[in-house]
XYZ file of C-alpha atoms in Angstrom:
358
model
C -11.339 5.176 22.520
C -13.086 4.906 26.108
C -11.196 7.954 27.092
C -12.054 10.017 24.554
C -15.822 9.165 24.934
C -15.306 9.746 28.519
C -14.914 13.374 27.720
C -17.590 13.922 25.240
C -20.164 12.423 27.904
C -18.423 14.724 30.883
C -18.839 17.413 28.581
C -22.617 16.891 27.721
C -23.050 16.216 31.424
C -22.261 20.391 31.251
C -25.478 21.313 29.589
C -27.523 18.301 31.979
C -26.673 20.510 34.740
C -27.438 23.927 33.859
C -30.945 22.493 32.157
C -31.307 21.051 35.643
C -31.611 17.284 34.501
C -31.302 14.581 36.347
C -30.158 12.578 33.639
C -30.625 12.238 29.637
C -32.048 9.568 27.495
C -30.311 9.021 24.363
C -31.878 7.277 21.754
C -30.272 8.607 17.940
C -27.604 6.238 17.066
C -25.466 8.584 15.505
C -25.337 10.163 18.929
C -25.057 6.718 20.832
C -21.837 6.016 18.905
C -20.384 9.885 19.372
C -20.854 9.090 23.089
C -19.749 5.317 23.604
C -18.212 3.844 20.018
C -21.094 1.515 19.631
C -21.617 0.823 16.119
C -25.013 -1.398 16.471
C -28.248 -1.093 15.198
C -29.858 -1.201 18.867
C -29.072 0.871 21.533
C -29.757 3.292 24.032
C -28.333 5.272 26.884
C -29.050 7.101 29.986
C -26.589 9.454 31.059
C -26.906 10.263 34.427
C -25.900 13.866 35.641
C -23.542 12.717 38.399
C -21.308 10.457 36.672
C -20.623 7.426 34.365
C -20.828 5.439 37.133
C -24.733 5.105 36.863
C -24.746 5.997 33.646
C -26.330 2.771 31.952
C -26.079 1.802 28.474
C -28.448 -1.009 26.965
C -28.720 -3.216 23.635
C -30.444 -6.405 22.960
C -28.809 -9.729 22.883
C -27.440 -9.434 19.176
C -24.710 -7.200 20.677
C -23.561 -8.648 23.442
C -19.606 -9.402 22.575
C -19.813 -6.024 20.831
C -21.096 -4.021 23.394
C -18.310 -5.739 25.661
C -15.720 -4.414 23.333
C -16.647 -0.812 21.819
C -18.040 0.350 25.197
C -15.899 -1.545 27.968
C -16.468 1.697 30.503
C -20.109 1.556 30.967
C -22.693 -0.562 32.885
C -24.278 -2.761 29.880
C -28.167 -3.734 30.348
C -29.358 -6.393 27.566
C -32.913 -5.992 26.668
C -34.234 -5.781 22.990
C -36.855 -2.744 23.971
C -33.750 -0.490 24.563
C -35.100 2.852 25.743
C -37.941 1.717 27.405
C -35.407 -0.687 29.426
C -33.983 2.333 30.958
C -36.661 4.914 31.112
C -38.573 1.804 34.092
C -35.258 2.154 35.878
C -35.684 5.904 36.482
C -37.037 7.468 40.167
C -39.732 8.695 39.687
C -38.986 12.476 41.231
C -36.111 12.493 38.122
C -36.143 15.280 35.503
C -35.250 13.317 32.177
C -34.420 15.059 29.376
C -34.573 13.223 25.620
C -34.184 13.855 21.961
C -37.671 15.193 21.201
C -36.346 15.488 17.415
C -35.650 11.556 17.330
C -38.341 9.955 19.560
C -41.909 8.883 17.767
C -45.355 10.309 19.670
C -45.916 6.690 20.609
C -42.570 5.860 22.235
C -42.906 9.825 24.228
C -46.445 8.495 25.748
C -45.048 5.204 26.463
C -41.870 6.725 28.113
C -43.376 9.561 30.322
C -45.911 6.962 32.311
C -42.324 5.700 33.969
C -40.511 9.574 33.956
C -40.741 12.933 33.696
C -39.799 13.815 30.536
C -38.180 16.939 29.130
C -37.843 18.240 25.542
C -33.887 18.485 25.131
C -33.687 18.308 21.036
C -30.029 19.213 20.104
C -28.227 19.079 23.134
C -25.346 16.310 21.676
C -25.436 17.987 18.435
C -24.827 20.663 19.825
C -21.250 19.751 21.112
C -20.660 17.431 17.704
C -20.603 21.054 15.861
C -16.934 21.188 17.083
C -14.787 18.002 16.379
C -12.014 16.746 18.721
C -8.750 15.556 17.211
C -9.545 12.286 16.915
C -12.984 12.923 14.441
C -10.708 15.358 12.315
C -8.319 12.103 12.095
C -10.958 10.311 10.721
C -12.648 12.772 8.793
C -8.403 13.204 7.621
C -8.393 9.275 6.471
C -11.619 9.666 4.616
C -10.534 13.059 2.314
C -7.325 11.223 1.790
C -9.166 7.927 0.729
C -11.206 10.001 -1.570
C -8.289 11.793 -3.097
C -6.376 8.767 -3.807
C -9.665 7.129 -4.873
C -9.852 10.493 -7.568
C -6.394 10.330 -8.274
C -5.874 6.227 -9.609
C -9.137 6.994 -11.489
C -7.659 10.141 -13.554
C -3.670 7.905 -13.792
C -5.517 4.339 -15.267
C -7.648 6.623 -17.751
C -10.864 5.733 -16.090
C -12.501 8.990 -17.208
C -12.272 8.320 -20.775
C -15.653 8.871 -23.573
C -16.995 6.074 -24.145
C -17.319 4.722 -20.422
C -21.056 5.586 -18.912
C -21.677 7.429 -15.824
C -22.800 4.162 -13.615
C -19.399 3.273 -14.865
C -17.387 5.647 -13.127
C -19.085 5.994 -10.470
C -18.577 1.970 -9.515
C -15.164 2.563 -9.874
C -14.969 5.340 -8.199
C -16.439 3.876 -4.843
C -14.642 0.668 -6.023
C -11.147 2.450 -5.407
C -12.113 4.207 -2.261
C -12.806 0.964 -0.769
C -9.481 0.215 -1.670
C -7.939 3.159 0.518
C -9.563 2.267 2.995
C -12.875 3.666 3.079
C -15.253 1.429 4.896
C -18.203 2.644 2.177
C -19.254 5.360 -0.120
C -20.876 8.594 1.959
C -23.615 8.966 -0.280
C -24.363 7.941 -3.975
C -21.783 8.814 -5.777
C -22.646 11.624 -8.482
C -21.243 11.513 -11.977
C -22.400 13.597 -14.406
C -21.379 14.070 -17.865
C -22.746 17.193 -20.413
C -25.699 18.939 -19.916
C -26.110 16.690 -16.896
C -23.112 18.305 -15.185
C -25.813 21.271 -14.925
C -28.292 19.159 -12.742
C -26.893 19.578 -9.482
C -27.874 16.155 -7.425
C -27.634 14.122 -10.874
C -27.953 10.151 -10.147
C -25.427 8.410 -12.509
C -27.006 6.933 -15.542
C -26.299 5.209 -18.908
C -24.913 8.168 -20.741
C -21.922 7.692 -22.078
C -18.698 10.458 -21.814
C -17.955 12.535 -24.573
C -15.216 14.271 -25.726
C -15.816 18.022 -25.299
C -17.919 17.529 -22.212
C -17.921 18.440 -18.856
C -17.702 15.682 -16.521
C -18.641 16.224 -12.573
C -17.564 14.005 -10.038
C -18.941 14.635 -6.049
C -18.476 11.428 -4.114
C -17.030 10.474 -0.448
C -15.804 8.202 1.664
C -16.300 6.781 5.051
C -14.044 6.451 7.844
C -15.092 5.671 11.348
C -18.211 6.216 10.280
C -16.601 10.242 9.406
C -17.497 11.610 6.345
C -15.808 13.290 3.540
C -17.679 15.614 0.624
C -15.418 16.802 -2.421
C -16.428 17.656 -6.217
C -14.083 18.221 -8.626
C -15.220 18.829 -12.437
C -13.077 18.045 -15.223
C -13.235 18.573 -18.897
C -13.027 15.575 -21.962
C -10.907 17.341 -24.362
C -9.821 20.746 -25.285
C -12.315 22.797 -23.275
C -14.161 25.780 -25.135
C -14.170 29.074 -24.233
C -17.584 28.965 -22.701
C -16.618 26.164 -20.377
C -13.164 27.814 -19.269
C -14.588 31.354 -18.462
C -17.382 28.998 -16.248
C -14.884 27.119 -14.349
C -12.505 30.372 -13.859
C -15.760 31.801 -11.812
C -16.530 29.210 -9.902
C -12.409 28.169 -9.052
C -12.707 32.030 -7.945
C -16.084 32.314 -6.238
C -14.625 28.560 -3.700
C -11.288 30.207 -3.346
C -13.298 33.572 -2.124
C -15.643 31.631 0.094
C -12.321 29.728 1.544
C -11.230 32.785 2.325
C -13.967 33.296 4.101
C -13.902 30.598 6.833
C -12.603 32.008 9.926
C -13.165 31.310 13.685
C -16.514 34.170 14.205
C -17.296 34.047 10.773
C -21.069 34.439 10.435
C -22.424 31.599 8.454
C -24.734 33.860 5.609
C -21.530 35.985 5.719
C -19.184 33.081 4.520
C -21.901 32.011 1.524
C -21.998 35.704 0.033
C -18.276 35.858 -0.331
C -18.507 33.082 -2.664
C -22.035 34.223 -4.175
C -21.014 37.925 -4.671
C -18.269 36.850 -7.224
C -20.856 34.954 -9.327
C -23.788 37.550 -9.113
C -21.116 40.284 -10.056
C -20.428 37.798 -12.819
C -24.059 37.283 -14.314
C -24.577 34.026 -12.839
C -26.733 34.606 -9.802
C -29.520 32.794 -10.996
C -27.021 29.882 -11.756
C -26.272 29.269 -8.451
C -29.154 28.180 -6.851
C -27.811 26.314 -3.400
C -26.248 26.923 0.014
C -22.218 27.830 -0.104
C -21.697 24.164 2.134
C -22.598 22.410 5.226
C -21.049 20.726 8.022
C -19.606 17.289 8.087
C -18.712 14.250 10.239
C -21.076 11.382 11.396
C -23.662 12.622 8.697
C -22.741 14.254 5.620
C -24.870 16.841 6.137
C -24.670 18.133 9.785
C -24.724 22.103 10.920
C -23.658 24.700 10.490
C -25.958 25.734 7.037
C -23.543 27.992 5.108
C -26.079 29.809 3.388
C -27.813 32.706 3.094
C -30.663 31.286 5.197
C -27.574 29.845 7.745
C -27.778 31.060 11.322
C -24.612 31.851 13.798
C -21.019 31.716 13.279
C -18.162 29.268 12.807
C -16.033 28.441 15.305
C -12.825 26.535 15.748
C -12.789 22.813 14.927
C -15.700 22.789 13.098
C -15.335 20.640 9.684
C -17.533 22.514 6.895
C -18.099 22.043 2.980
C -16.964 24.972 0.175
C -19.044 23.976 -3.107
C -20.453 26.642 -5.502
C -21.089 26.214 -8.387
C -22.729 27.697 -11.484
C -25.231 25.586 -13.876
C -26.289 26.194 -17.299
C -29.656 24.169 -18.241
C -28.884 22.394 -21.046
C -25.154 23.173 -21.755
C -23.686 21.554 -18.523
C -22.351 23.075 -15.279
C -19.148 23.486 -12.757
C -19.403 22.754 -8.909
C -15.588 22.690 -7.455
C -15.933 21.233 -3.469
C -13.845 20.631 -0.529
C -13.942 20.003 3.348
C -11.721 21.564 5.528
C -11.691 22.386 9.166
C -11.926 25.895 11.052
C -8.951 26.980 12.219
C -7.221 30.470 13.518
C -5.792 31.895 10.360
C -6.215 30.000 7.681
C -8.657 26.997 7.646
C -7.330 23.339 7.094
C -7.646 22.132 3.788
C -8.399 18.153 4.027
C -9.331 17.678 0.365
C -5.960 17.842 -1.531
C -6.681 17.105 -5.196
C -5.876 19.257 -7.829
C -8.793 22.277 -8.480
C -6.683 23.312 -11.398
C -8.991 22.955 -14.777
C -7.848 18.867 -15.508
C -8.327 18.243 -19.209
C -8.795 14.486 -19.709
């Protein structure tokens, strides 16, 4: 997609001119591939203020026939000491800005005896807060290969007591790799009973059991795009307890849906969701953010929490995931991503939040 890397590099070339830069070294590889497509493990590029057309971009030999193909439209300079590669090439009288937040104390003294260097931290992710039609494809693909992923799992009665949690959870990434995820986001969490009350559980031994709660948060990868959903489900007639639990939480994520509007203010967005589970009891049962923002990492700003600073805008791809947790008796979290839109946001996980008795 040279074209559409074209544009995000014209558009960071924006905030290069009004920081009156000369040019910007880029370093984070996450931000390399938002800007040119490369996928390596070695890169680096200087974006010049006046164009692509000295803008340089440099690997090491490894990459050669890749470079040629994922970034056709820029100047390729091979040399295994990336950054430093470029920063010898600059003049001298050049204002260079770089990612202070990814760039080590000894590579900054190394750098600024060839340059002079300016702290730019968050410029790029600045502009990767708002996603372009072809990340919300991807992060599309990767909520659909999720769903399906969910959805095989539930139909071949792979949720069943009796299986353990490092069982599921193999599956689970198993089938996502099957629709076409290119890997798992993060580790997959399944957690069964009282560990469906532990937030971040890591899958273990335990076995399912029939009258237990049974939380599933997992993703897959597309593009390197990211998708985030948790659905909890119940083995067996649920109890009373466990269906007035999940009412609250279906209500506080529909509330803090609701909530996600172009000029929404982030800490805004979290207390519609928390409000319905304080009112309910449960404040001290909810003890994380409403959601984050997602694409090239799964956790990227915006914060949507209380602590959360500024307000959503259009295009941006967030997380909904409260969730209430009972020490010792086991705990809902219901999850989706979906995109900022006028009106009503777009929902990009599609499976069922319905109460699903397996």
């Amino acid at each position: 997609m040279p074209e559409t890397h074209g544009r995000r590099r014209a558009a960071l070339r924006d905030s290069l001119t009004d920081a009156g830069l000369d040019a910007l070294l880029v370093t984070d590889l996450l931000n390399i591939r938002y800007l040119t497509g490369f996928t390596g493990s070695n890169a680096a590029v200087l974006l010049y203020a006046g164009g692509d057309g000295k803008t340089l971009f440099c690997t090491d030999g490894r990459y050669t026939t890749q470079a040629a193909a994922e970034v056709p439209d820029l100047e390729t300079v091979v040399d295994r000491a990336s950054a430093a590669a470029l920063v010898k090439g600059v003049a001298k009288d050049w204002k260079v800005g770089f990612e202070s937040q990814h760039v080590s104390v000894e590579e900054y003294e190394a750098f600024r005896t060839h340059a002079d260097l300016v702290r730019t931290p968050g410029l790029i992710e600045a502009l990767r807060l708002v996603k372009d039609d072809a990340e919300v494809e991807a992060l599309r693909q990767a909520c659909a290969a999720a769903d399906r992923a969910l959805d095989d799992l539930v139909a071949t009665g792979g949720l069943r007591p009796g299986r353990t949690e490092l069982d599921v959870a193999r599956d689970l990434e198993n089938r996502m790799l099957e629709h076409g995820s290119t890997g798992p986001s993060f580790a997959s969490i399944v957690a069964t009973g009282a560990h469906s009350a532990i937030p971040h559980h890591r899958p273990t031994h335990a076995e399912l059991k029939r009258g237990d709660f049974l939380k599933l948060d997992f993703g897959a990868t597309v593009d390197g795009y990211h998708s985030d959903m948790t659905r909890t489900f119940v083995l067996g007639e649920p109890a009373d307890w466990q269906r007035e639990v999940y009412d609250l939480v279906y209500t506080a994520q529909a509330a803090g849906v609701a909530a996600v509007a172009p000029g929404a203010v982030v800490s805004e967005v979290d207390a519609a969701a928390r409000k319905v589970i304080a009112d309910a009891g449960h404040r001290e049962h909810f003890a994380h953010g409403l959601g984050h923002g997602v694409g090239l990492q799964i956790h990227e700003a915006p914060s949507l929490a209380a602590t959360g600073v500024g307000t959503l805008s259009a295009g941006m791809a967030v997380t909904v995931e409260p969730g209430v947790y009972l020490a010792g008796r086991g705990g809902v979290r219901i999850e989706d991503t979906l995109v900022v839109r006028a009106g009503e946001p777009e929902l990009l996980t599609l499976s069922t939040k319905n109460l699903v008795v397996v």
